[in-house]
JSON list of C-alpha atoms in Angstrom, two decimals:
[
{"chain": "A", "resi": 258, "resn": "MET", "atom": "CA", "xyz": [81.46, 85.04, 168.95]},
{"chain": "A", "resi": 259, "resn": "ALA", "atom": "CA", "xyz": [83.94, 86.01, 166.35]},
{"chain": "A", "resi": 260, "resn": "VAL", "atom": "CA", "xyz": [83.93, 87.83, 162.95]},
{"chain": "A", "resi": 261, "resn": "ILE", "atom": "CA", "xyz": [85.88, 86.02, 160.40]},
{"chain": "A", "resi": 262, "resn": "PRO", "atom": "CA", "xyz": [86.15, 86.65, 156.42]},
{"chain": "A", "resi": 263, "resn": "VAL", "atom": "CA", "xyz": [84.34, 83.85, 154.67]},
{"chain": "A", "resi": 264, "resn": "GLU", "atom": "CA", "xyz": [87.62, 82.65, 153.04]},
{"chain": "A", "resi": 265, "resn": "HIS", "atom": "CA", "xyz": [88.56, 81.73, 156.57]},
{"chain": "A", "resi": 266, "resn": "ALA", "atom": "CA", "xyz": [85.32, 79.70, 157.33]},
{"chain": "A", "resi": 267, "resn": "GLU", "atom": "CA", "xyz": [85.67, 76.10, 157.56]},
{"chain": "A", "resi": 268, "resn": "LEU", "atom": "CA", "xyz": [83.31, 72.90, 157.75]},
{"chain": "A", "resi": 269, "resn": "GLY", "atom": "CA", "xyz": [81.58, 72.65, 161.08]},
{"chain": "A", "resi": 270, "resn": "MET", "atom": "CA", "xyz": [81.60, 76.22, 162.52]},
{"chain": "A", "resi": 271, "resn": "VAL", "atom": "CA", "xyz": [78.44, 77.39, 163.70]},
{"chain": "A", "resi": 272, "resn": "LEU", "atom": "CA", "xyz": [76.93, 80.62, 162.76]},
{"chain": "A", "resi": 273, "resn": "ALA", "atom": "CA", "xyz": [76.33, 83.03, 165.44]},
{"chain": "A", "resi": 274, "resn": "ALA", "atom": "CA", "xyz": [74.13, 85.40, 163.62]},
{"chain": "A", "resi": 275, "resn": "PRO", "atom": "CA", "xyz": [72.19, 85.08, 160.49]},
{"chain": "A", "resi": 276, "resn": "VAL", "atom": "CA", "xyz": [73.73, 85.79, 157.24]},
{"chain": "A", "resi": 277, "resn": "THR", "atom": "CA", "xyz": [71.59, 88.28, 155.23]},
{"chain": "A", "resi": 278, "resn": "ASP", "atom": "CA", "xyz": [71.86, 89.74, 151.65]},
{"chain": "A", "resi": 279, "resn": "ARG", "atom": "CA", "xyz": [72.15, 93.39, 150.84]},
{"chain": "A", "resi": 280, "resn": "ARG", "atom": "CA", "xyz": [68.43, 93.84, 151.05]},
{"chain": "A", "resi": 281, "resn": "GLY", "atom": "CA", "xyz": [68.35, 92.16, 154.29]},
{"chain": "A", "resi": 282, "resn": "ARG", "atom": "CA", "xyz": [66.77, 88.85, 153.36]},
{"chain": "A", "resi": 283, "resn": "LEU", "atom": "CA", "xyz": [67.61, 85.79, 155.20]},
{"chain": "A", "resi": 284, "resn": "LEU", "atom": "CA", "xyz": [70.19, 83.49, 153.52]},
{"chain": "A", "resi": 285, "resn": "ILE", "atom": "CA", "xyz": [71.24, 81.06, 156.31]},
{"chain": "A", "resi": 286, "resn": "PRO", "atom": "CA", "xyz": [69.90, 81.41, 159.82]},
{"chain": "A", "resi": 287, "resn": "ALA", "atom": "CA", "xyz": [71.74, 81.59, 162.94]},
{"chain": "A", "resi": 288, "resn": "GLY", "atom": "CA", "xyz": [72.78, 78.40, 164.56]},
{"chain": "A", "resi": 289, "resn": "LYS", "atom": "CA", "xyz": [73.53, 76.58, 161.35]},
{"chain": "A", "resi": 290, "resn": "GLU", "atom": "CA", "xyz": [76.53, 74.44, 161.05]},
{"chain": "A", "resi": 291, "resn": "LEU", "atom": "CA", "xyz": [78.64, 75.27, 157.96]},
{"chain": "A", "resi": 292, "resn": "ASP", "atom": "CA", "xyz": [78.88, 72.42, 155.41]},
{"chain": "A", "resi": 293, "resn": "ASP", "atom": "CA", "xyz": [80.34, 72.36, 151.95]},
{"chain": "A", "resi": 294, "resn": "LYS", "atom": "CA", "xyz": [77.12, 73.48, 150.22]},
{"chain": "A", "resi": 295, "resn": "PHE", "atom": "CA", "xyz": [76.78, 76.51, 152.57]},
{"chain": "A", "resi": 296, "resn": "LEU", "atom": "CA", "xyz": [80.66, 77.50, 152.32]},
{"chain": "A", "resi": 297, "resn": "LYS", "atom": "CA", "xyz": [80.36, 77.58, 148.24]},
{"chain": "A", "resi": 298, "resn": "ALA", "atom": "CA", "xyz": [76.99, 79.49, 148.62]},
{"chain": "A", "resi": 299, "resn": "LEU", "atom": "CA", "xyz": [78.49, 82.25, 150.74]},
{"chain": "A", "resi": 300, "resn": "LYS", "atom": "CA", "xyz": [81.48, 82.74, 148.41]},
{"chain": "A", "resi": 301, "resn": "MET", "atom": "CA", "xyz": [78.90, 82.68, 145.37]},
{"chain": "A", "resi": 302, "resn": "TRP", "atom": "CA", "xyz": [76.65, 85.38, 147.23]},
{"chain": "A", "resi": 303, "resn": "GLY", "atom": "CA", "xyz": [79.67, 87.43, 148.00]},
{"chain": "A", "resi": 304, "resn": "VAL", "atom": "CA", "xyz": [79.28, 87.53, 151.69]},
{"chain": "A", "resi": 305, "resn": "PRO", "atom": "CA", "xyz": [82.48, 89.20, 152.88]},
{"chain": "A", "resi": 306, "resn": "GLN", "atom": "CA", "xyz": [82.36, 87.96, 156.63]},
{"chain": "A", "resi": 307, "resn": "ILE", "atom": "CA", "xyz": [80.30, 85.90, 158.93]},
{"chain": "A", "resi": 308, "resn": "GLU", "atom": "CA", "xyz": [79.89, 85.72, 162.80]},
{"chain": "A", "resi": 309, "resn": "ILE", "atom": "CA", "xyz": [80.61, 82.17, 164.16]},
{"chain": "A", "resi": 310, "resn": "GLU", "atom": "CA", "xyz": [80.29, 80.68, 167.58]},
{"chain": "A", "resi": 311, "resn": "GLY", "atom": "CA", "xyz": [83.22, 80.48, 169.87]},
{"chain": "A", "resi": 312, "resn": "GLU", "atom": "CA", "xyz": [86.66, 82.12, 169.05]},
{"chain": "A", "resi": 313, "resn": "ALA", "atom": "CA", "xyz": [88.17, 81.68, 165.84]},
{"chain": "A", "resi": 314, "resn": "GLU", "atom": "CA", "xyz": [91.69, 80.52, 165.67]},
{"chain": "A", "resi": 315, "resn": "GLY", "atom": "CA", "xyz": [93.96, 83.18, 164.13]},
{"chain": "A", "resi": 316, "resn": "SER", "atom": "CA", "xyz": [91.27, 85.89, 164.59]},
{"chain": "A", "resi": 317, "resn": "VAL", "atom": "CA", "xyz": [93.15, 88.95, 165.17]},
{"chain": "A", "resi": 318, "resn": "ASP", "atom": "CA", "xyz": [92.12, 92.49, 166.56]},
{"chain": "A", "resi": 319, "resn": "PRO", "atom": "CA", "xyz": [92.97, 94.93, 163.65]},
{"chain": "A", "resi": 320, "resn": "PHE", "atom": "CA", "xyz": [93.52, 97.52, 165.87]},
{"chain": "A", "resi": 321, "resn": "ALA", "atom": "CA", "xyz": [95.65, 96.04, 168.28]},
{"chain": "A", "resi": 322, "resn": "ASP", "atom": "CA", "xyz": [98.95, 97.50, 167.28]},
{"chain": "A", "resi": 323, "resn": "LEU", "atom": "CA", "xyz": [97.73, 100.98, 167.07]},
{"chain": "A", "resi": 324, "resn": "PRO", "atom": "CA", "xyz": [98.72, 103.43, 169.42]},
{"chain": "A", "resi": 325, "resn": "PRO", "atom": "CA", "xyz": [95.26, 104.23, 171.50]},
{"chain": "A", "resi": 326, "resn": "GLU", "atom": "CA", "xyz": [95.55, 108.03, 170.76]},
{"chain": "A", "resi": 327, "resn": "VAL", "atom": "CA", "xyz": [95.84, 107.52, 166.86]},
{"chain": "A", "resi": 328, "resn": "LEU", "atom": "CA", "xyz": [92.98, 104.94, 167.08]},
{"chain": "A", "resi": 329, "resn": "ALA", "atom": "CA", "xyz": [90.63, 107.23, 168.82]},
{"chain": "A", "resi": 330, "resn": "ALA", "atom": "CA", "xyz": [91.57, 109.96, 166.23]},
{"chain": "A", "resi": 331, "resn": "ALA", "atom": "CA", "xyz": [91.11, 107.81, 163.39]},
{"chain": "A", "resi": 332, "resn": "LYS", "atom": "CA", "xyz": [87.70, 106.65, 164.51]},
{"chain": "A", "resi": 333, "resn": "ALA", "atom": "CA", "xyz": [86.23, 109.73, 165.41]},
{"chain": "A", "resi": 334, "resn": "GLU", "atom": "CA", "xyz": [87.21, 111.00, 161.96]},
{"chain": "A", "resi": 335, "resn": "MET", "atom": "CA", "xyz": [85.50, 107.87, 160.35]},
{"chain": "A", "resi": 336, "resn": "THR", "atom": "CA", "xyz": [82.54, 107.84, 162.66]},
{"chain": "A", "resi": 337, "resn": "ALA", "atom": "CA", "xyz": [81.86, 111.61, 161.28]},
{"chain": "A", "resi": 338, "resn": "ARG", "atom": "CA", "xyz": [82.40, 110.45, 157.61]},
{"chain": "A", "resi": 339, "resn": "PHE", "atom": "CA", "xyz": [80.15, 107.31, 158.08]},
{"chain": "A", "resi": 340, "resn": "ALA", "atom": "CA", "xyz": [77.45, 109.15, 160.20]},
{"chain": "A", "resi": 341, "resn": "ARG", "atom": "CA", "xyz": [74.81, 108.49, 157.39]},
{"chain": "A", "resi": 342, "resn": "ASN", "atom": "CA", "xyz": [75.71, 104.75, 157.24]},
{"chain": "A", "resi": 343, "resn": "SER", "atom": "CA", "xyz": [74.40, 101.79, 159.40]},
{"chain": "A", "resi": 344, "resn": "LEU", "atom": "CA", "xyz": [77.52, 100.14, 160.73]},
{"chain": "A", "resi": 345, "resn": "ASP", "atom": "CA", "xyz": [75.27, 97.35, 161.53]},
{"chain": "A", "resi": 346, "resn": "HIS", "atom": "CA", "xyz": [75.64, 96.16, 157.89]},
{"chain": "A", "resi": 347, "resn": "PRO", "atom": "CA", "xyz": [78.44, 93.71, 157.34]},
{"chain": "A", "resi": 348, "resn": "LEU", "atom": "CA", "xyz": [79.65, 95.51, 154.13]},
{"chain": "A", "resi": 349, "resn": "ILE", "atom": "CA", "xyz": [79.62, 99.03, 155.95]},
{"chain": "A", "resi": 350, "resn": "ALA", "atom": "CA", "xyz": [81.18, 97.93, 159.09]},
{"chain": "A", "resi": 351, "resn": "LEU", "atom": "CA", "xyz": [84.04, 96.31, 157.05]},
{"chain": "A", "resi": 352, "resn": "LEU", "atom": "CA", "xyz": [84.39, 99.41, 154.86]},
{"chain": "A", "resi": 353, "resn": "PHE", "atom": "CA", "xyz": [84.51, 101.51, 158.49]},
{"chain": "A", "resi": 354, "resn": "GLU", "atom": "CA", "xyz": [87.28, 99.26, 159.71]},
{"chain": "A", "resi": 355, "resn": "ARG", "atom": "CA", "xyz": [89.57, 99.69, 156.62]},
{"chain": "A", "resi": 356, "resn": "ALA", "atom": "CA", "xyz": [88.98, 103.39, 156.45]},
{"chain": "A", "resi": 357, "resn": "VAL", "atom": "CA", "xyz": [89.99, 103.57, 160.33]},
{"chain": "A", "resi": 358, "resn": "LEU", "atom": "CA", "xyz": [93.13, 101.49, 159.71]},
{"chain": "A", "resi": 359, "resn": "ARG", "atom": "CA", "xyz": [93.76, 103.61, 156.62]},
{"chain": "A", "resi": 360, "resn": "GLU", "atom": "CA", "xyz": [93.21, 106.91, 158.36]},
{"chain": "A", "resi": 361, "resn": "ALA", "atom": "CA", "xyz": [95.40, 105.64, 161.27]},
{"chain": "A", "resi": 362, "resn": "ALA", "atom": "CA", "xyz": [98.22, 104.56, 158.91]},
{"chain": "A", "resi": 363, "resn": "ALA", "atom": "CA", "xyz": [98.01, 108.10, 157.45]},
{"chain": "A", "resi": 364, "resn": "ARG", "atom": "CA", "xyz": [98.31, 109.74, 160.82]},
{"chain": "A", "resi": 365, "resn": "MET", "atom": "CA", "xyz": [101.31, 107.59, 161.87]},
{"chain": "A", "resi": 366, "resn": "GLY", "atom": "CA", "xyz": [103.27, 108.56, 158.71]},
{"chain": "A", "resi": 367, "resn": "PRO", "atom": "CA", "xyz": [104.86, 106.75, 156.03]},
{"chain": "A", "resi": 368, "resn": "ALA", "atom": "CA", "xyz": [105.97, 103.21, 156.43]},
{"chain": "A", "resi": 369, "resn": "PRO", "atom": "CA", "xyz": [109.81, 102.50, 156.35]},
{"chain": "A", "resi": 370, "resn": "GLU", "atom": "CA", "xyz": [110.85, 101.56, 152.97]},
{"chain": "A", "resi": 371, "resn": "SER", "atom": "CA", "xyz": [113.71, 98.91, 154.38]},
{"chain": "A", "resi": 372, "resn": "VAL", "atom": "CA", "xyz": [115.25, 97.04, 157.29]},
{"chain": "A", "resi": 373, "resn": "GLU", "atom": "CA", "xyz": [117.96, 99.65, 157.35]},
{"chain": "A", "resi": 374, "resn": "GLU", "atom": "CA", "xyz": [115.74, 102.48, 157.66]},
{"chain": "A", "resi": 375, "resn": "VAL", "atom": "CA", "xyz": [114.10, 100.77, 160.62]},
{"chain": "A", "resi": 376, "resn": "GLU", "atom": "CA", "xyz": [117.28, 100.04, 162.17]},
{"chain": "A", "resi": 377, "resn": "ALA", "atom": "CA", "xyz": [118.30, 103.68, 161.63]},
{"chain": "A", "resi": 378, "resn": "HIS", "atom": "CA", "xyz": [115.35, 105.05, 163.13]},
{"chain": "A", "resi": 379, "resn": "ALA", "atom": "CA", "xyz": [115.79, 102.84, 166.33]},
{"chain": "A", "resi": 380, "resn": "SER", "atom": "CA", "xyz": [119.25, 103.84, 167.29]}
]
């Protein structure tokens, strides 16, 4: 199973989990193969991401390049801030992921502004 943004969904992919609206109403059941009608509907409904069967090409772990100690601290901070929210909700899960990434970036300091700055730091 892979979680992908709706804009990366393609014809023929099969849903691994049902797609629901904000109130939990079923929009598309699990096991359905995506066709043109479903792809348009997902975008129209504003669904941010879907779970598909198998592994998605180009799916990337957004946390892969973060140092483990920075990631752990950022997740701990955001877990406390999101304590009253359900991380099972797709939108909340996406917001949590983005908040963890932002917190991790803040903990790592400012990004270099130029190639020269990166090279100077490396030597």
